PDB file of C-alpha atoms in Angstrom:
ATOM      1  CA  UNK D   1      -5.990  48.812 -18.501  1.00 42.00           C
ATOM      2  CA  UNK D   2      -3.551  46.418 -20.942  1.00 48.00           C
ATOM      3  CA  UNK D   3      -5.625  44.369 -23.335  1.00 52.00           C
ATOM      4  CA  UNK D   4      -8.935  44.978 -21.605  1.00 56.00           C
ATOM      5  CA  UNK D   5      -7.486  43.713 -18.442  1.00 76.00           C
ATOM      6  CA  UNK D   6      -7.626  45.289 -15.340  1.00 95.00           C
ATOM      7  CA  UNK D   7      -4.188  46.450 -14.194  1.00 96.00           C
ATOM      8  CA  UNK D   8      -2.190  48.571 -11.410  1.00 97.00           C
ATOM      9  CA  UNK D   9       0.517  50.596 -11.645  1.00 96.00           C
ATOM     10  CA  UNK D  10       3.646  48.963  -9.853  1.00 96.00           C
ATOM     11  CA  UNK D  11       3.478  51.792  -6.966  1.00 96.00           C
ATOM     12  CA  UNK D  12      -0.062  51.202  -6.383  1.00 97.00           C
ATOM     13  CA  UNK D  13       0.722  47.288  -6.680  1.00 98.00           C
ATOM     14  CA  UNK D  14       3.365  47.601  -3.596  1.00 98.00           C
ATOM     15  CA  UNK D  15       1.640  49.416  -1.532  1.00 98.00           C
ATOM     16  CA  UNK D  16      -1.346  46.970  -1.876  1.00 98.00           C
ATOM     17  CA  UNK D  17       0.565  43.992  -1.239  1.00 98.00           C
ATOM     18  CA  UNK D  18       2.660  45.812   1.772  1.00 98.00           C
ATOM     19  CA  UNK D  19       5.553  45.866   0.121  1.00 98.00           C
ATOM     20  CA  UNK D  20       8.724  48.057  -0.018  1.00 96.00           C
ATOM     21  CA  UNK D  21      10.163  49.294  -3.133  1.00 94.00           C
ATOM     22  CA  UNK D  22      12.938  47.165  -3.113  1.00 94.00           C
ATOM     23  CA  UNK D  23      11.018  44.345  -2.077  1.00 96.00           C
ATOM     24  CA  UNK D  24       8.656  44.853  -4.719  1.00 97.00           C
ATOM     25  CA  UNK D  25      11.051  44.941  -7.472  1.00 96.00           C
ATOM     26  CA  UNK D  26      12.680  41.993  -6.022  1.00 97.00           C
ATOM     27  CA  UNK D  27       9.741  40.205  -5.544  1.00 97.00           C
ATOM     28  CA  UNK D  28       8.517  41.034  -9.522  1.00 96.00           C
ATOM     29  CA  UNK D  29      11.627  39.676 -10.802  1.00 95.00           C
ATOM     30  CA  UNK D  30      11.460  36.598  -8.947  1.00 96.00           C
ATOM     31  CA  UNK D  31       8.645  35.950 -10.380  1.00 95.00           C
ATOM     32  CA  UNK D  32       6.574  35.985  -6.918  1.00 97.00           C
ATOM     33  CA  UNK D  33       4.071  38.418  -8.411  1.00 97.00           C
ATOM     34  CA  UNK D  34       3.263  38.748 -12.130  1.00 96.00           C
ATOM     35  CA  UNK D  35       3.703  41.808 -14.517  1.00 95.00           C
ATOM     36  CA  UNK D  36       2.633  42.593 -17.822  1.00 94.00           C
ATOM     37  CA  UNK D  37       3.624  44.947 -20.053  1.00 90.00           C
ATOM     38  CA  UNK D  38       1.672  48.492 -19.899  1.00 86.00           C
ATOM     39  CA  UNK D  39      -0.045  49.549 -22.860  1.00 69.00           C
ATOM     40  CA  UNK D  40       1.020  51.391 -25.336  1.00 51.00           C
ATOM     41  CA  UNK D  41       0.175  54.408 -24.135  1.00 45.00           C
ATOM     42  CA  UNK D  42       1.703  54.083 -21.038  1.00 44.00           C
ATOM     43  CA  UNK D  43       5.351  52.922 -22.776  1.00 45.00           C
ATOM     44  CA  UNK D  44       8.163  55.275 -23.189  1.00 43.00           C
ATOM     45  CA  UNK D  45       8.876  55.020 -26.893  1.00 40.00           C
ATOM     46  CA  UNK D  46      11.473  52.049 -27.928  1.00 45.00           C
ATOM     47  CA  UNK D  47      10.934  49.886 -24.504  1.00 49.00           C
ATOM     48  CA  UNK D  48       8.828  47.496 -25.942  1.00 61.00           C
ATOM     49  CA  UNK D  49       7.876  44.886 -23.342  1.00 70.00           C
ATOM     50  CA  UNK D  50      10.930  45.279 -20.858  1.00 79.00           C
ATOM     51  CA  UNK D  51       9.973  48.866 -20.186  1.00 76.00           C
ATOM     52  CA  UNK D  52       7.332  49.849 -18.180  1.00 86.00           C
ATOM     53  CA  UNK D  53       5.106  47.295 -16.528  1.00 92.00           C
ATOM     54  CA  UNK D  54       2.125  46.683 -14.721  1.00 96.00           C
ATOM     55  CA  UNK D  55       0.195  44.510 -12.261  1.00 97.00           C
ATOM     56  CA  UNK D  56      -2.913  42.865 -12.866  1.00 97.00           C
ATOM     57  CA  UNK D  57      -5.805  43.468  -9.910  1.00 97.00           C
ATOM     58  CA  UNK D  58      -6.545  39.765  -9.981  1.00 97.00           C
ATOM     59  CA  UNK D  59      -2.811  39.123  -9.423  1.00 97.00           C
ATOM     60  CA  UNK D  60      -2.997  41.716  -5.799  1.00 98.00           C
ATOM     61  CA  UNK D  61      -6.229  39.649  -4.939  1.00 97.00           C
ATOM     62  CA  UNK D  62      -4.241  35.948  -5.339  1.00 97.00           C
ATOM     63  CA  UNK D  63      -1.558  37.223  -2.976  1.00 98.00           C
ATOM     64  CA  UNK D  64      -3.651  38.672  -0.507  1.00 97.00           C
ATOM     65  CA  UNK D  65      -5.799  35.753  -0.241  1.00 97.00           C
ATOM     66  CA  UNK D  66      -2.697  33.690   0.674  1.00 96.00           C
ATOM     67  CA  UNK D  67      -2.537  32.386   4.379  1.00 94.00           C
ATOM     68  CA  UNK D  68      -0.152  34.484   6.702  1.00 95.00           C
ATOM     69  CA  UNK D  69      -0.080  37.757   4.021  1.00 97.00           C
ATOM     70  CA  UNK D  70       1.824  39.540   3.965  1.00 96.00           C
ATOM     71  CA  UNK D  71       4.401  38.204   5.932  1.00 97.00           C
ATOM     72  CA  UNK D  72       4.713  35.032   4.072  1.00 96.00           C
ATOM     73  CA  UNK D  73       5.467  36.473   0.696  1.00 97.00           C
ATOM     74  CA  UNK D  74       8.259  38.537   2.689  1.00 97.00           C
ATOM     75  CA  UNK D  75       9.503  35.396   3.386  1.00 97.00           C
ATOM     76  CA  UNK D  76       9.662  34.076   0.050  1.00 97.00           C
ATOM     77  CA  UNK D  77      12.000  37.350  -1.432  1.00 98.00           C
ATOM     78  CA  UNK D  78      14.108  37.659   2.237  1.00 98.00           C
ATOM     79  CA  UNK D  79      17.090  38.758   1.342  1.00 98.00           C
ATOM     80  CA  UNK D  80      20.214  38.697   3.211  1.00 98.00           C
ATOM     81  CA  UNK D  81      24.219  39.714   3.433  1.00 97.00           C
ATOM     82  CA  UNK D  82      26.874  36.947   3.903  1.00 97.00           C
ATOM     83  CA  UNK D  83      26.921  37.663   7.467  1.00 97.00           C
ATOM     84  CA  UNK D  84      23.362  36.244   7.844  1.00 98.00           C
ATOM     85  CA  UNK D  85      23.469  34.309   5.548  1.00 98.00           C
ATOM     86  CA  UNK D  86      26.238  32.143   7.470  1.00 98.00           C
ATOM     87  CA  UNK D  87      23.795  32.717  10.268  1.00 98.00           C
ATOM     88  CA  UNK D  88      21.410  30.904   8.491  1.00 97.00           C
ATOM     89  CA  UNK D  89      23.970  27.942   7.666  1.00 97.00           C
ATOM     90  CA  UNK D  90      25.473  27.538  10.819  1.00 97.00           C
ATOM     91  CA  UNK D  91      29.319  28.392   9.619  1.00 97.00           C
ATOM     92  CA  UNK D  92      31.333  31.448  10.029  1.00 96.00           C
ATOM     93  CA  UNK D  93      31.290  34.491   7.728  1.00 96.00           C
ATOM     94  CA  UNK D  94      34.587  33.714   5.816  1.00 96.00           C
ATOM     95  CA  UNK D  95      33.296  30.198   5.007  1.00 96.00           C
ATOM     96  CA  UNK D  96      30.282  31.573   4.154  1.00 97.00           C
ATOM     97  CA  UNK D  97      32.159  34.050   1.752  1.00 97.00           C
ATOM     98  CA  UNK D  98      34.092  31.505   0.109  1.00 97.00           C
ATOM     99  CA  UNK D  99      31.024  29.515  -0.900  1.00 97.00           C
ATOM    100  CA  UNK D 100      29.526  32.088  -2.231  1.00 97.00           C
ATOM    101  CA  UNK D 101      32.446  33.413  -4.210  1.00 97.00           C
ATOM    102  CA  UNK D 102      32.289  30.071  -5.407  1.00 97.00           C
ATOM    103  CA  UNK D 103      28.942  30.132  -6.875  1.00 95.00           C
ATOM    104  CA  UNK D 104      27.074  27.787  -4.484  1.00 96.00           C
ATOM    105  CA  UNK D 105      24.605  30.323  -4.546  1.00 93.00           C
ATOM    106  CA  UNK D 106      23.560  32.828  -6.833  1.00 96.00           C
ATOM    107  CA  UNK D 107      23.145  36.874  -5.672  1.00 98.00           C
ATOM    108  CA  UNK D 108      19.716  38.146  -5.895  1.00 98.00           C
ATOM    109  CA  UNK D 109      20.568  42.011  -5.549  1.00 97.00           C
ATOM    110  CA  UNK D 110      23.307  44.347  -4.798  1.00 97.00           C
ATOM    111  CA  UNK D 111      24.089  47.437  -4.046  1.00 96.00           C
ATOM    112  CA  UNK D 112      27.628  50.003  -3.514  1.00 95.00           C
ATOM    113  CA  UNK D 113      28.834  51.673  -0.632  1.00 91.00           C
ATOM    114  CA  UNK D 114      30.141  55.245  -1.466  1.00 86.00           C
ATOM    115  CA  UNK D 115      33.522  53.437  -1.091  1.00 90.00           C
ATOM    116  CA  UNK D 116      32.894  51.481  -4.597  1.00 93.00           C
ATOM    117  CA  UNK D 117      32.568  48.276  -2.593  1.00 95.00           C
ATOM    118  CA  UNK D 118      29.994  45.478  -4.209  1.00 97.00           C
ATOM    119  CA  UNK D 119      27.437  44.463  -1.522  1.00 97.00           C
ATOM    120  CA  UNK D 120      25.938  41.132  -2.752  1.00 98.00           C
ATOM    121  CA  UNK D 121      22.679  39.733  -1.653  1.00 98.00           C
ATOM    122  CA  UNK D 122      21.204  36.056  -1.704  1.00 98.00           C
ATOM    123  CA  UNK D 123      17.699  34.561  -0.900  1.00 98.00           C
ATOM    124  CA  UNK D 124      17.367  33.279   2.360  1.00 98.00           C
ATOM    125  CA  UNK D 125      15.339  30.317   1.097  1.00 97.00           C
ATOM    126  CA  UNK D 126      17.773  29.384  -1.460  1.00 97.00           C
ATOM    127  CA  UNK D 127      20.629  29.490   0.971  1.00 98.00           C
ATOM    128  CA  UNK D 128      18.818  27.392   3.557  1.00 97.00           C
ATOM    129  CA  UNK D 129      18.409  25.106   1.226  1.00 97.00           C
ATOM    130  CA  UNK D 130      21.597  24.870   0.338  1.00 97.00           C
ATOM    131  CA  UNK D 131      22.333  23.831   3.613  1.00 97.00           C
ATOM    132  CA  UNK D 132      20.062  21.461   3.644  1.00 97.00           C
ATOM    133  CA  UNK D 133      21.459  19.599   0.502  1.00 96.00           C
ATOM    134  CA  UNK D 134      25.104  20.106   0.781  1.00 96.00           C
ATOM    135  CA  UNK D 135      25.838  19.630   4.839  1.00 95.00           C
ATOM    136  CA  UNK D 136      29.236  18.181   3.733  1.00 94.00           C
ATOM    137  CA  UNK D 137      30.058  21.947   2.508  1.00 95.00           C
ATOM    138  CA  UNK D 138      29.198  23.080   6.005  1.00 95.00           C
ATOM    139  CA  UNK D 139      31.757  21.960   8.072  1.00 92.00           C
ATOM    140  CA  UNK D 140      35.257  20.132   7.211  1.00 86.00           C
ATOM    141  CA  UNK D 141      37.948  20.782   4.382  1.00 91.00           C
ATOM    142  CA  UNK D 142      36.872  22.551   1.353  1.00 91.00           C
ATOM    143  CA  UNK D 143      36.825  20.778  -1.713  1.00 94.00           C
ATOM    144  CA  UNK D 144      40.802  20.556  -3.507  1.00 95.00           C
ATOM    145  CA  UNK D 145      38.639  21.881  -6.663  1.00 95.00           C
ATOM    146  CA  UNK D 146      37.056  24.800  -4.944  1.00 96.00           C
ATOM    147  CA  UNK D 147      40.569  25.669  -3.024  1.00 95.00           C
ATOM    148  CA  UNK D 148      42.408  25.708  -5.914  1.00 96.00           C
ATOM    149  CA  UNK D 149      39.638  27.955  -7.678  1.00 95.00           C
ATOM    150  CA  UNK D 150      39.570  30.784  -4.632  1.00 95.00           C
ATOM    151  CA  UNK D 151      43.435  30.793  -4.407  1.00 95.00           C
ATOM    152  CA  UNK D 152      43.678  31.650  -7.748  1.00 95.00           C
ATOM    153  CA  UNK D 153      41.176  34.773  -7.166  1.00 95.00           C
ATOM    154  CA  UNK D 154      38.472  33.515  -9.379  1.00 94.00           C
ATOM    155  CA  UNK D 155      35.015  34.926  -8.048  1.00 97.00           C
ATOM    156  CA  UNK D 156      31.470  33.816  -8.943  1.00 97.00           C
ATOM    157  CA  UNK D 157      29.220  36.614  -7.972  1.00 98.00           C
ATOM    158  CA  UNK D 158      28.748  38.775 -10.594  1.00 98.00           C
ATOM    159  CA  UNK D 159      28.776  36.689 -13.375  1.00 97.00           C
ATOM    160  CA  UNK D 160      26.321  34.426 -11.889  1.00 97.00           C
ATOM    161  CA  UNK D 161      23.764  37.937 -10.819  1.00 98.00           C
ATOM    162  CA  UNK D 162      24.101  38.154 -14.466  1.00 98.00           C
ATOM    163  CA  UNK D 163      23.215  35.466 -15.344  1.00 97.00           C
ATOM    164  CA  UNK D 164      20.054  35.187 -13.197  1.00 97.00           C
ATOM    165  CA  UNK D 165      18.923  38.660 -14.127  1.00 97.00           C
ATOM    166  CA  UNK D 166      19.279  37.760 -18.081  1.00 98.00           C
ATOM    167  CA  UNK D 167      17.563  35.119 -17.652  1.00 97.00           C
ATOM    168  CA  UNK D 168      14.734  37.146 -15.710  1.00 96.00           C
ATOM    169  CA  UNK D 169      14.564  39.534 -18.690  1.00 96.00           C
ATOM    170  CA  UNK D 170      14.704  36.813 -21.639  1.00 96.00           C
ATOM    171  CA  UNK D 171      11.299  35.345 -19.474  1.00 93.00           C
ATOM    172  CA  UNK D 172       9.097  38.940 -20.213  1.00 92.00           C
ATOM    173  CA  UNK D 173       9.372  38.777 -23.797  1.00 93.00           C
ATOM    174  CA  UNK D 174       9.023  36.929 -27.154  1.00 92.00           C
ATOM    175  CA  UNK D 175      10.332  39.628 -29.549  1.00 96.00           C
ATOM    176  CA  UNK D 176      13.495  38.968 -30.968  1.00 96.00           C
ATOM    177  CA  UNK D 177      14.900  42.359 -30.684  1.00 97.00           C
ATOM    178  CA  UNK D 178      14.357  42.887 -27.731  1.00 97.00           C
ATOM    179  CA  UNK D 179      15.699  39.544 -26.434  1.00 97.00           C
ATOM    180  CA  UNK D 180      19.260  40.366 -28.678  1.00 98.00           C
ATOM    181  CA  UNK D 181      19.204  43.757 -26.301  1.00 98.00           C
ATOM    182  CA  UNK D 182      19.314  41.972 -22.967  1.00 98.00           C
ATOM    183  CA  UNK D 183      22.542  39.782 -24.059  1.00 98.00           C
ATOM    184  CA  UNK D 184      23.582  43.091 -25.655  1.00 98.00           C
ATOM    185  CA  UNK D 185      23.291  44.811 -22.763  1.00 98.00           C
ATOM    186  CA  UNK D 186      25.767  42.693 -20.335  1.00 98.00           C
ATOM    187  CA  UNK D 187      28.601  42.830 -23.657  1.00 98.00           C
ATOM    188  CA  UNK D 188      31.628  45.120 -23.310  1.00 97.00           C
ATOM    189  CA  UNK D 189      31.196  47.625 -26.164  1.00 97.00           C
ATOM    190  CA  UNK D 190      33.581  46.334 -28.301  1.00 97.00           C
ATOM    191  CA  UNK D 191      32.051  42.869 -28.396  1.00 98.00           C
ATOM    192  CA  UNK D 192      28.438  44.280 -29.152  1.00 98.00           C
ATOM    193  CA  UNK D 193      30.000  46.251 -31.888  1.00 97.00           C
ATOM    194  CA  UNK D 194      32.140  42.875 -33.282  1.00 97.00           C
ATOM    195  CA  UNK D 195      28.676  40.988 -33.180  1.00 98.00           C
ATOM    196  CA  UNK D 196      26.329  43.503 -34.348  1.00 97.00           C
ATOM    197  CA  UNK D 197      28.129  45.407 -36.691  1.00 96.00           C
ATOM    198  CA  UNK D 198      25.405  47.276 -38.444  1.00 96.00           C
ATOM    199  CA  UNK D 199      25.597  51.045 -36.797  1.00 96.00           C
ATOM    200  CA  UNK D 200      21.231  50.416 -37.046  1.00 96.00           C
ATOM    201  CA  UNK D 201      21.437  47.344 -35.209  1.00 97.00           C
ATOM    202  CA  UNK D 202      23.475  48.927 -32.607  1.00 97.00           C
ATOM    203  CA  UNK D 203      20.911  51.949 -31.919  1.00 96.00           C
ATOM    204  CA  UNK D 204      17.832  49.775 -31.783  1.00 97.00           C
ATOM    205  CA  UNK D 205      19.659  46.942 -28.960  1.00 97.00           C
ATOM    206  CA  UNK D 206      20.585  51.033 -27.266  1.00 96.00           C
ATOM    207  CA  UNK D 207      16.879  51.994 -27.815  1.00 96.00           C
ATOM    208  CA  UNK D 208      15.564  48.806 -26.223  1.00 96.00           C
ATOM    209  CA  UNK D 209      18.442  48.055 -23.768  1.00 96.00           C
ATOM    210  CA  UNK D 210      16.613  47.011 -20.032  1.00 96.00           C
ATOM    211  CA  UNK D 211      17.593  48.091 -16.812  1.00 94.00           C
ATOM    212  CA  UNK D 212      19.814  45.593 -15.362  1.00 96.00           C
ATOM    213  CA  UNK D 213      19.312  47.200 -11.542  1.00 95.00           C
ATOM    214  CA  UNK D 214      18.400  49.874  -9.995  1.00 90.00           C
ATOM    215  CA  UNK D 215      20.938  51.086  -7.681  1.00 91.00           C
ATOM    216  CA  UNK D 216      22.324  54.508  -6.390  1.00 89.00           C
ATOM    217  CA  UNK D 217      25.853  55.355  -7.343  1.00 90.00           C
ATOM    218  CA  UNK D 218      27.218  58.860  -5.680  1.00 88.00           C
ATOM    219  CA  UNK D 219      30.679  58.471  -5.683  1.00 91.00           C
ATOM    220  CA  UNK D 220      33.021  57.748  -9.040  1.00 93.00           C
ATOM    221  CA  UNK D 221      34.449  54.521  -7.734  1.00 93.00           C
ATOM    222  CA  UNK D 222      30.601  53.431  -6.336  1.00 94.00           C
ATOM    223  CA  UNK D 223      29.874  54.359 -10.364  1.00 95.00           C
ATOM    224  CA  UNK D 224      32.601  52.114 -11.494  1.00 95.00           C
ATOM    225  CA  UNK D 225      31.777  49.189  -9.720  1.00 96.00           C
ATOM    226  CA  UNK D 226      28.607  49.212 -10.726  1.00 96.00           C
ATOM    227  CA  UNK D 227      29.153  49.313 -14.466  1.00 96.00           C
ATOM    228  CA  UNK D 228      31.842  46.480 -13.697  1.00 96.00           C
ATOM    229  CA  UNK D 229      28.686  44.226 -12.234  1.00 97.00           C
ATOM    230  CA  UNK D 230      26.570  44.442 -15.227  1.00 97.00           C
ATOM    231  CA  UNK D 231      29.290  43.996 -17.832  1.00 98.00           C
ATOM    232  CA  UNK D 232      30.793  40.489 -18.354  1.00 97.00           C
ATOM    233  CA  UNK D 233      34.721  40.235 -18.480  1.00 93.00           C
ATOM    234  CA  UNK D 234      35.779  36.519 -18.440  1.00 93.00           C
ATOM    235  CA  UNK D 235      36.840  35.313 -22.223  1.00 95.00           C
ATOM    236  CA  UNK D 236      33.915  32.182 -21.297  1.00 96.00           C
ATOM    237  CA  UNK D 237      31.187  34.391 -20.204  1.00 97.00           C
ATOM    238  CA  UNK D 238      31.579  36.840 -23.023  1.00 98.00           C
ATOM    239  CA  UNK D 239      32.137  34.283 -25.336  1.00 98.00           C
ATOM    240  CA  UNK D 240      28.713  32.674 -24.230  1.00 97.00           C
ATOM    241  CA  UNK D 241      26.596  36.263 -24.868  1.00 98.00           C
ATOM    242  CA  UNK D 242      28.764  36.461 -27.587  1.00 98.00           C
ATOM    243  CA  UNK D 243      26.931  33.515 -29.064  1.00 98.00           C
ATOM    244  CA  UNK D 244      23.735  33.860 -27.863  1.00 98.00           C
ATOM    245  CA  UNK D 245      23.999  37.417 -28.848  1.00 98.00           C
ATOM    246  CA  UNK D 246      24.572  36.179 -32.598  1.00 98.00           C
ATOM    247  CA  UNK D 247      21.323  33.866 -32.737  1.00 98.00           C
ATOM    248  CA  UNK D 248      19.424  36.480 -31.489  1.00 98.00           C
ATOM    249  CA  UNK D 249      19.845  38.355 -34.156  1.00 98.00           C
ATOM    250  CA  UNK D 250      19.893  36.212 -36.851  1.00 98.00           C
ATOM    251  CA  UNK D 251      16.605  34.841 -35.558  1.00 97.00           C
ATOM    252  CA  UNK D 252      15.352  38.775 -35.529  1.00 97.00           C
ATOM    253  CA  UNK D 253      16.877  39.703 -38.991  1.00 96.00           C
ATOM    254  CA  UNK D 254      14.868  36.750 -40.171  1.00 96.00           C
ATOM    255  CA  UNK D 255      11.717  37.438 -38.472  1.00 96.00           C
ATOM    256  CA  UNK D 256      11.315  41.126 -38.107  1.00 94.00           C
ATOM    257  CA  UNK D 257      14.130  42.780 -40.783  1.00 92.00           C
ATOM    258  CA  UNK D 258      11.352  45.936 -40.850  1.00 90.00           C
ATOM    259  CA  UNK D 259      12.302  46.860 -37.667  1.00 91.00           C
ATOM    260  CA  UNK D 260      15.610  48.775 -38.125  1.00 85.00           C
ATOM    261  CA  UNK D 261      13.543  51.142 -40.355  1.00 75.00           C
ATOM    262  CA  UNK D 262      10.686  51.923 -37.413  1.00 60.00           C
ATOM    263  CA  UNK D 263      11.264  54.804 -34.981  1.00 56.00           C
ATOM    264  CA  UNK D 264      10.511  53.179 -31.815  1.00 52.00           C
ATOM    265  CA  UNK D 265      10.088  49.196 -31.026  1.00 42.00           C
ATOM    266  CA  UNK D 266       6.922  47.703 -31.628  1.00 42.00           C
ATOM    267  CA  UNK D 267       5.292  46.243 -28.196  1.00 41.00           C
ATOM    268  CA  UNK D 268       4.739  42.806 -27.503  1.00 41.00           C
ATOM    269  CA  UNK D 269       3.711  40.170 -25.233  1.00 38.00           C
ATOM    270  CA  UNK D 270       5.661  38.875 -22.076  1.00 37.00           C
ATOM    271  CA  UNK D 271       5.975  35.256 -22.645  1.00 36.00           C
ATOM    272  CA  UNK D 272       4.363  32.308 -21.090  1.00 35.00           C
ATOM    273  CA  UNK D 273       5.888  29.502 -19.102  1.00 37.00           C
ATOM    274  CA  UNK D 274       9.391  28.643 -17.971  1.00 37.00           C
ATOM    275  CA  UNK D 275      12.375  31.662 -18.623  1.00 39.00           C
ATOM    276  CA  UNK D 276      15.083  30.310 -20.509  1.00 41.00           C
ATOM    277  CA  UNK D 277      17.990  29.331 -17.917  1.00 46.00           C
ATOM    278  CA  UNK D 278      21.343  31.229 -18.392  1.00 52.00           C
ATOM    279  CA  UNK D 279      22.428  30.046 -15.151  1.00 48.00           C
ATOM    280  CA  UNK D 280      25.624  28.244 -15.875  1.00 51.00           C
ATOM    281  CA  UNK D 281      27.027  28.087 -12.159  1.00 55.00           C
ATOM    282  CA  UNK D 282      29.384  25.468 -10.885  1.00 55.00           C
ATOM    283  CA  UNK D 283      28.367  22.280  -9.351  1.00 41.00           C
ATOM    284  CA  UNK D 284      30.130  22.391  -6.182  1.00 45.00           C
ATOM    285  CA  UNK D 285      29.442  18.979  -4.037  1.00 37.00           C
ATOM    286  CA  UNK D 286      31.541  16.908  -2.474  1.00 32.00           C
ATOM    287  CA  UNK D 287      32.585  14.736  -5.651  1.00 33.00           C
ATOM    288  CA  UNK D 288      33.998  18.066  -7.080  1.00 31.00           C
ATOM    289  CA  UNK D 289      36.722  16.752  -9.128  1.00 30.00           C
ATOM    290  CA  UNK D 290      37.174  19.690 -11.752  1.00 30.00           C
ATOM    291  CA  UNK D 291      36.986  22.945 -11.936  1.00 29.00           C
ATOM    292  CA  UNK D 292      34.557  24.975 -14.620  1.00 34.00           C
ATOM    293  CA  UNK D 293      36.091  26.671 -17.613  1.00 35.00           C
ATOM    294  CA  UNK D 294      37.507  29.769 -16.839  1.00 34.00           C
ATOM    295  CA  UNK D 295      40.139  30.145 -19.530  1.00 30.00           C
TER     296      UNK D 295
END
């Protein structure tokens, strides 16, 4: 139970909608089926709402009531590589690998190969409809702006999975703390600590940091490139948690000072409506005149 309502465990929860693992945590961050936080109880201490969730039973019985279940909500979280994915468009794999190092499409998951290589995954809906709304991207020369970009090595991927999965997180809660320990958690160390400088403040965004992916690392250089996904590098992007880093915690110095002095973080609610959007991807059409700060 959480709050009286009836609620599933997320292993019980896949295997009731048919679901994989993967596809089930995919699928929950998405937002194609709805969590809430587990109660109390159930909560390692200092999660708080971005720790352990659960399903509520009238959540399974809307998706299995859907026409064509389970198949169709497969279809909505589908993931693919590049290589289908430039199946789906119609174009080769190396076009298809320059628009998405672009950013014409955001990564939905990824994983390493024991070689340390990034393996980047995007949601077949999303890329057919990219298709569908930029066929001038498709075939033809690529965009002066977009050449000049990939010939100078710039790559969208990762920044814009971060993105996406901040955004994702910043969606489940309300509390201030915890919403200064997602940006904290994509920050190089040395820009948390510039931001947050209080050695308190620092162990309580540690205490409620959220898991940014799950994803096996056996190998040193699989383990490197994994921390280099989830940690942003460009002066922009850092500079952009660096600032939303800062008014998350002056908003949670101001409304909750009395938590640095409590043990573990106090739970709260996931938050209602529309996640904030940290998307900040290029606009890559065929009017492309510019190219997005990178400096």
């Amino acid at each position: 139970m959480c709050e009286g309502q009836q609620t599933l465990t997320t292993g019980r929860a896949a295997r009731e909608l048919e679901l994989r693992t993967g596809e089930f945590e995919l699928a929950t961050q998405l937002g194609e089926v709805r969590t809430v936080p587990a109660g109390t109880d159930d909560r390692p201490a200092g999660t708080g709402s971005l720790g352990r969730r659960r399903v509520p039973a009238e959540e399974i019985t809307r998706l299995q009531a859907e026409s064509d279940f389970p198949e169709a909500l497969r279809e909505r979280i589908r993931a693919v590589s590049t290589t289908e994915a430039a199946a789906l468009m119609g174009i080769g794999p190396g076009r298809a690998g320059r628009l998405t190092r672009a950013g014409c499409f955001s990564p939905v998951r990824f994983y390493v190969n024991r070689f340390g290589a990034v393996v980047w995954l995007y949601l077949a809906a999303e890329v057919a409809d990219f298709a569908d709304r930029e066929p001038d991207l498709m075939r033809g020369n690529t965009p002066a702006a977009m050449r000049v970009m990939l010939d100078s090595g710039q790559d969208w991927r990762a920044r814009q999975w971060r993105s996406r999965r901040v955004a994702q997180l910043m969606g489940q809660t309300d509390d201030p703390w915890e919403a200064a320990a997602v940006i904290a958690a994509v920050l190089p160390p040395e820009e948390l600590a510039s931001v947050a400088e209080e050695p308190l403040e620092r162990s309580l965004l540690r205490r409620l940091r959220p898991t940014l992916a799950s994803v096996i690392t056996v190998t040193p250089a699989a383990r490197e490139s994994y921390e280099r996904v989830l940690t942003a590098d460009e002066f922009d992007e850092v500079l952009w948690y660096r600032v939303h880093l800062s008014r998350c915690l002056e908003r949670a110095r101001r409304e909750d000072p009395g938590r640095l002095r409590t043990p573990a973080a106090v739970p709260s609610s996931a938050r209602p409506g529309q996640s904030p959007s940290f998307l900040n991807s290029p606009s890559w059409t065929t009017e492309t005149s510019s190219l997005p700060s990178r400096s």
